[in-house]
Amino acid sequence: MPKPLDISNPSDDICPICKSNRYLNRDLEFLINPECYHKMCSTCVDRIFTSGPAPCPVLHCGRTLRKKGFKSAFFEDLGIERECDIRRRVNEVFNRSEDDFETLLDYNNYLEETECMVFDLVNGKGKVKQEAEEKLRRFREANRGAIEENKNARLREVEMGKRKELEDKEMAKQRRLAAMREEAEEKADVEKSRKQVLDQLATGKGNAADITQQAHKIILKKTSARRTLGERDAAVSAGTGSADGEGLTIRGLKKKVAPVAEKPYDPFGGVILTPTRYVLRDDYENQWVDKSVKRDPKHMAGGYSLHEYYGRAMHDAFSGLEIFIEDEMRDRV
């Protein structure tokens, strides 16, 4: 008697119903139904389910199956195949994106709830699995409009991505053709100028060096004008080619912002340390400074800068301005 097929350990290339072997029939195709994931050959599927729905022929299963529900398994491990199908079915209902939530925490909680439901549907038994199925059904019924809207938004986004990709390919093709035309025209101009130089040299009119230099100037001028025109056409194409055709807009998508150029590292975090009440000079003419500071050997030690002394002295002199202790004491009272 055939045993129930264990989806975690699928049997070899033998049909559990008719015992057909792929070794004897190389064209043998195995199909599964997402209702129970029991594998059987296509011949058994046609023989049993062509006339209408019928119970699964695998022993101890008995689930009602339909022919249109059978498909070829993508994974060899039917357990993985079942989990992927369940995830696809859950994601069709829980199809919201991060843009639909106010905070990242809410979106992460939403993803966690989705994963918990997938886990219950894949590994749950009895009541746990029934509760997960019921929760999925109630959520689908309560949010049918939003689910359909999100699905259509994803389809439009994919369509716009494909359209943008085709436009980019077409623009790249046009640029290649323009470069080829420019190269051909440039070669033709060089050949034409060479013939003109040879004709002028043959007639003996003018200096040979002047004639050659004039020909080079003409070629450079034509090449520069042609490249300028090509860059202008490319800019116009870039400005018009990326439009969202027919004024199509997608709600919920974030606007793409050009990345800001990274600024050099500032250890002070943007705090401006330049004094605003005075200008620090490199040197000061003061009698006391000349006698007591500049001539003092202690101030001439290695590594000491008089500029630091000037800066500290000026900071101490101006740091207390516009600070009135009486007003602060009055405000405290």
Coordinates of C-alpha atoms in Angstrom, one line a residue:
M1 CA 0.0 0.0 0.0
P2 CA 1.3 3.4 -0.9
K3 CA 2.3 5.5 2.1
P4 CA 1.5 9.3 2.4
L5 CA 4.2 11.4 0.7
D6 CA 6.4 13.2 3.1
I7 CA 7.0 16.6 1.6
S8 CA 10.1 17.1 3.7
N9 CA 11.7 14.0 2.1
P10 CA 10.3 13.6 -1.5
S11 CA 10.6 10.2 -3.1
D12 CA 12.7 9.4 -6.1
D13 CA 11.5 9.5 -9.7
I14 CA 8.7 7.1 -9.1
C15 CA 5.0 8.0 -9.1
P16 CA 3.4 6.9 -5.8
I17 CA 0.1 6.2 -7.6
C18 CA 0.9 4.2 -10.7
K19 CA 4.5 3.3 -9.9
S20 CA 5.8 4.7 -13.2
N21 CA 9.5 5.2 -13.2
R22 CA 11.4 8.0 -15.0
Y23 CA 14.2 5.5 -15.8
L24 CA 11.8 3.7 -18.1
N25 CA 10.0 6.8 -19.3
R26 CA 12.2 9.8 -19.8
D27 CA 9.3 12.0 -20.7
L28 CA 7.6 11.4 -17.3
E29 CA 6.5 14.7 -15.7
F30 CA 5.7 15.0 -12.0
L31 CA 3.1 17.5 -10.8
I32 CA 2.0 18.8 -7.4
N33 CA -1.1 20.5 -6.1
P34 CA -0.8 23.3 -3.4
E35 CA -3.6 21.8 -1.5
C36 CA -1.6 18.8 -0.3
Y37 CA 1.7 18.8 -2.2
H38 CA 1.6 15.1 -3.0
K39 CA 3.6 14.3 -6.1
M40 CA 2.1 12.3 -8.9
C41 CA 2.8 11.9 -12.6
S42 CA 0.9 13.9 -15.3
T43 CA -0.7 10.7 -16.6
C44 CA -2.4 10.1 -13.3
V45 CA -3.5 13.7 -13.1
D46 CA -5.1 13.4 -16.5
R47 CA -6.7 10.1 -15.7
I48 CA -8.1 11.0 -12.3
F49 CA -9.0 14.7 -12.5
T50 CA -10.0 15.3 -16.2
S51 CA -13.6 14.6 -15.5
G52 CA -13.8 17.0 -12.6
P53 CA -12.7 17.4 -8.9
A54 CA -11.7 14.3 -7.1
P55 CA -10.1 13.3 -3.8
C56 CA -6.3 13.0 -3.6
P57 CA -5.5 9.3 -4.4
V58 CA -2.6 9.3 -1.9
L59 CA -3.6 7.2 1.2
H60 CA -4.8 9.1 4.3
C61 CA -5.1 12.4 2.4
G62 CA -8.6 12.6 0.8
R63 CA -8.4 16.3 0.0
T64 CA -10.5 17.4 -3.0
L65 CA -8.2 18.5 -5.9
R66 CA -8.8 20.0 -9.2
K67 CA -6.8 19.6 -12.4
K68 CA -6.2 23.3 -12.9
G69 CA -4.5 23.5 -9.5
F70 CA -1.6 21.1 -10.5
K71 CA 1.8 22.6 -11.4
S72 CA 5.4 21.6 -11.8
A73 CA 7.6 21.9 -8.6
F74 CA 10.3 24.5 -8.9
F75 CA 12.3 23.1 -5.9
E76 CA 13.3 19.5 -5.4
D77 CA 12.4 19.8 -1.7
L78 CA 8.6 20.2 -1.6
G79 CA 8.8 21.6 1.9
I80 CA 10.6 24.7 0.5
E81 CA 8.1 24.7 -2.4
R82 CA 5.2 24.8 0.1
E83 CA 6.8 27.6 2.2
C84 CA 7.4 29.7 -0.9
D85 CA 3.8 29.3 -2.0
I86 CA 2.6 30.3 1.5
R87 CA 4.8 33.3 1.5
R88 CA 3.5 34.4 -1.9
R89 CA 0.0 34.0 -0.7
V90 CA 0.6 36.0 2.4
N91 CA 2.5 38.7 0.6
E92 CA -0.4 39.2 -1.8
V93 CA -2.5 40.3 1.2
F94 CA 0.2 42.0 3.4
N95 CA 1.6 44.0 0.5
R96 CA 2.2 47.4 2.2
S97 CA 5.6 49.1 1.8
E98 CA 7.7 51.2 4.2
D99 CA 6.3 54.4 2.7
D100 CA 2.9 53.5 4.1
F101 CA 4.0 53.8 7.7
E102 CA 4.9 56.8 9.7
T103 CA 7.9 55.3 11.5
L104 CA 10.4 52.5 10.8
L105 CA 9.3 50.8 14.1
D106 CA 5.7 50.5 12.8
Y107 CA 7.0 49.0 9.6
N108 CA 9.2 46.5 11.4
N109 CA 6.3 45.5 13.6
Y110 CA 4.3 44.9 10.4
L111 CA 7.0 42.7 9.0
E112 CA 7.2 40.8 12.3
E113 CA 3.5 40.1 12.2
T114 CA 3.8 38.9 8.7
E115 CA 6.6 36.5 9.5
C116 CA 4.7 35.2 12.5
M117 CA 1.7 34.4 10.3
V118 CA 3.9 32.7 7.7
F119 CA 5.5 30.6 10.5
D120 CA 2.1 29.6 11.8
L121 CA 0.9 28.6 8.3
V122 CA 4.0 26.6 7.5
N123 CA 4.7 24.9 10.9
G124 CA 1.5 25.3 12.8
K125 CA -0.7 22.4 13.6
G126 CA -4.5 22.2 14.2
K127 CA -5.9 25.2 16.0
V128 CA -2.8 27.4 15.5
K129 CA -2.9 26.9 11.7
Q130 CA -6.7 27.5 11.6
E131 CA -6.4 30.7 13.6
A132 CA -3.7 31.9 11.1
E133 CA -5.9 31.1 8.1
E134 CA -8.9 32.8 9.7
K135 CA -6.8 35.9 10.5
L136 CA -5.5 36.0 6.9
R137 CA -9.0 35.7 5.6
R138 CA -10.4 38.5 7.8
F139 CA -7.6 40.8 6.9
R140 CA -8.2 40.2 3.2
E141 CA -11.9 40.9 3.5
A142 CA -11.4 44.1 5.6
N143 CA -8.6 45.6 3.4
R144 CA -9.6 44.4 0.0
G145 CA -9.6 47.9 -1.5
A146 CA -6.2 48.8 -0.1
I147 CA -4.7 45.5 -1.1
E148 CA -5.9 46.0 -4.7
E149 CA -4.6 49.6 -4.7
N150 CA -1.1 48.5 -3.5
K151 CA -1.0 45.7 -6.1
N152 CA -1.9 48.1 -8.9
A153 CA 0.8 50.6 -7.6
R154 CA 3.4 47.8 -7.7
L155 CA 2.4 46.9 -11.2
R156 CA 2.6 50.5 -12.3
E157 CA 6.0 50.9 -10.7
V158 CA 7.3 47.8 -12.5
E159 CA 5.9 49.1 -15.8
M160 CA 7.5 52.4 -15.3
G161 CA 10.8 50.7 -14.5
K162 CA 10.6 48.7 -17.7
R163 CA 9.7 51.8 -19.7
K164 CA 12.6 53.8 -18.2
E165 CA 15.0 50.9 -19.0
L166 CA 13.8 50.9 -22.6
E167 CA 14.2 54.7 -22.8
D168 CA 17.8 54.4 -21.4
K169 CA 18.7 51.7 -23.9
E170 CA 17.2 53.8 -26.8
M171 CA 19.2 56.9 -25.6
A172 CA 22.4 54.8 -25.4
K173 CA 21.8 53.5 -28.9
Q174 CA 21.2 57.1 -30.2
R175 CA 24.4 58.2 -28.5
R176 CA 26.4 55.4 -30.1
L177 CA 24.9 56.2 -33.5
A178 CA 25.7 59.9 -33.1
A179 CA 29.2 59.1 -32.1
M180 CA 29.6 57.0 -35.2
R181 CA 28.2 59.7 -37.4
E182 CA 30.5 62.3 -35.8
E183 CA 33.5 60.1 -36.3
A184 CA 32.6 59.5 -40.0
E185 CA 32.0 63.2 -40.6
E186 CA 35.3 64.1 -38.9
K187 CA 37.2 61.6 -41.1
A188 CA 35.4 63.0 -44.2
D189 CA 36.4 66.6 -43.1
V190 CA 40.0 65.5 -42.6
E191 CA 40.2 63.8 -46.0
K192 CA 38.6 66.9 -47.6
S193 CA 41.0 69.3 -45.9
R194 CA 43.9 67.1 -46.9
K195 CA 42.9 67.2 -50.6
Q196 CA 42.5 71.0 -50.4
V197 CA 45.9 71.4 -48.9
L198 CA 47.4 69.2 -51.6
D199 CA 45.7 71.2 -54.3
Q200 CA 46.9 74.5 -52.8
L201 CA 50.4 73.2 -52.5
A202 CA 50.3 71.9 -56.1
T203 CA 49.2 75.3 -57.4
G204 CA 52.0 77.0 -55.5
K205 CA 49.8 79.7 -53.9
G206 CA 51.0 80.7 -50.4
N207 CA 53.4 79.3 -47.9
A208 CA 53.1 75.5 -47.2
A209 CA 53.3 76.0 -43.4
D210 CA 50.5 78.6 -43.4
I211 CA 48.3 76.5 -45.6
T212 CA 48.7 73.5 -43.3
Q213 CA 48.1 75.5 -40.2
Q214 CA 45.0 77.1 -41.7
A215 CA 43.6 73.7 -42.6
H216 CA 44.1 72.4 -39.0
K217 CA 42.3 75.5 -37.6
I218 CA 39.3 74.8 -39.9
I219 CA 39.2 71.1 -38.8
L220 CA 39.3 72.0 -35.1
K221 CA 36.6 74.6 -35.5
K222 CA 34.2 72.2 -37.3
T223 CA 34.9 69.5 -34.7
S224 CA 34.3 71.8 -31.8
A225 CA 31.0 73.1 -33.3
R226 CA 29.9 69.5 -34.0
R227 CA 30.6 68.4 -30.4
T228 CA 28.8 71.4 -29.0
L229 CA 25.7 70.6 -31.1
G230 CA 25.8 67.0 -30.0
E231 CA 26.1 67.9 -26.3
R232 CA 23.1 70.2 -26.7
D233 CA 21.0 67.5 -28.3
A234 CA 22.0 65.0 -25.6
A235 CA 21.0 67.5 -22.9
V236 CA 17.6 68.1 -24.5
S237 CA 17.0 64.3 -24.9
A238 CA 18.0 63.8 -21.2
G239 CA 15.5 66.5 -20.1
T240 CA 12.6 65.0 -22.1
G241 CA 13.3 61.3 -22.2
S242 CA 12.8 60.5 -18.5
A243 CA 9.3 62.0 -18.2
D244 CA 6.6 59.8 -16.6
G245 CA 4.5 59.3 -19.7
E246 CA 1.0 60.8 -19.8
G247 CA 1.5 62.6 -16.5
L248 CA 1.5 59.3 -14.6
T249 CA 2.3 59.6 -10.9
I250 CA 2.6 57.0 -8.2
R251 CA 1.5 57.8 -4.7
G252 CA 3.6 56.7 -1.8
L253 CA 6.9 56.7 -3.6
K254 CA 9.8 58.7 -2.1
K255 CA 11.2 61.5 -4.2
K256 CA 14.8 60.8 -5.3
V257 CA 17.1 63.4 -3.8
A258 CA 20.6 63.9 -5.3
P259 CA 23.2 62.9 -2.7
V260 CA 24.8 65.8 -1.0
A261 CA 28.6 66.1 -1.5
E262 CA 30.4 64.9 1.7
K263 CA 32.0 67.8 3.5
P264 CA 35.4 67.6 5.1
Y265 CA 35.4 66.4 8.7
D266 CA 35.0 69.2 11.3
P267 CA 36.1 68.3 14.8
F268 CA 34.2 71.2 16.3
G269 CA 30.9 70.2 14.7
G270 CA 30.3 73.5 12.8
V271 CA 31.0 75.8 15.8
I272 CA 32.8 79.0 14.6
L273 CA 35.8 79.7 16.7
T274 CA 36.8 82.9 14.9
P275 CA 36.5 85.9 17.3
T276 CA 33.7 88.3 16.4
R277 CA 34.6 91.3 18.6
Y278 CA 38.2 91.8 17.6
V279 CA 40.7 90.9 14.9
L280 CA 43.8 89.0 16.1
R281 CA 47.0 90.4 14.5
D282 CA 50.3 88.7 14.0
D283 CA 52.1 91.2 16.0
Y284 CA 51.4 94.1 18.4
E285 CA 53.4 97.3 19.1
N286 CA 53.3 97.6 22.9
Q287 CA 56.1 98.8 25.2
W288 CA 55.4 96.2 27.9
V289 CA 55.1 93.4 25.3
D290 CA 58.4 94.4 23.7
K291 CA 60.3 94.5 27.0
S292 CA 58.6 91.8 29.1
V293 CA 57.4 89.2 26.5
K294 CA 59.5 89.4 23.4
R295 CA 62.8 89.7 25.3
D296 CA 62.0 87.2 28.1
P297 CA 63.8 83.9 27.5
K298 CA 60.9 82.0 29.0
H299 CA 58.7 83.1 26.1
M300 CA 61.3 82.1 23.5
A301 CA 61.3 78.5 24.5
G302 CA 61.1 75.9 21.7
G303 CA 57.6 75.3 20.4
Y304 CA 56.1 78.4 22.1
S305 CA 54.4 80.9 19.8
L306 CA 53.8 84.5 20.7
H307 CA 50.6 84.4 18.5
E308 CA 49.1 82.0 21.1
Y309 CA 50.0 84.5 23.8
Y310 CA 48.3 87.3 21.9
G311 CA 45.2 85.2 21.3
R312 CA 44.8 84.2 25.0
A313 CA 45.4 87.8 26.1
M314 CA 42.8 89.2 23.7
H315 CA 40.3 86.5 24.6
D316 CA 40.7 87.3 28.3
A317 CA 40.2 91.0 27.6
F318 CA 37.0 90.7 25.6
S319 CA 35.4 87.6 27.2
G320 CA 33.6 89.6 29.9
L321 CA 32.1 92.3 27.7
E322 CA 28.3 92.8 27.7
I323 CA 28.0 90.5 30.8
F324 CA 26.3 92.4 33.7
I325 CA 26.3 90.5 36.9
E326 CA 23.7 92.8 38.5
D327 CA 21.2 92.0 35.8
E328 CA 21.7 88.3 36.2
M329 CA 21.3 88.5 39.9
R330 CA 18.1 90.5 39.4
D331 CA 16.7 87.9 37.0
R332 CA 17.4 85.1 39.5
V333 CA 15.5 86.9 42.2

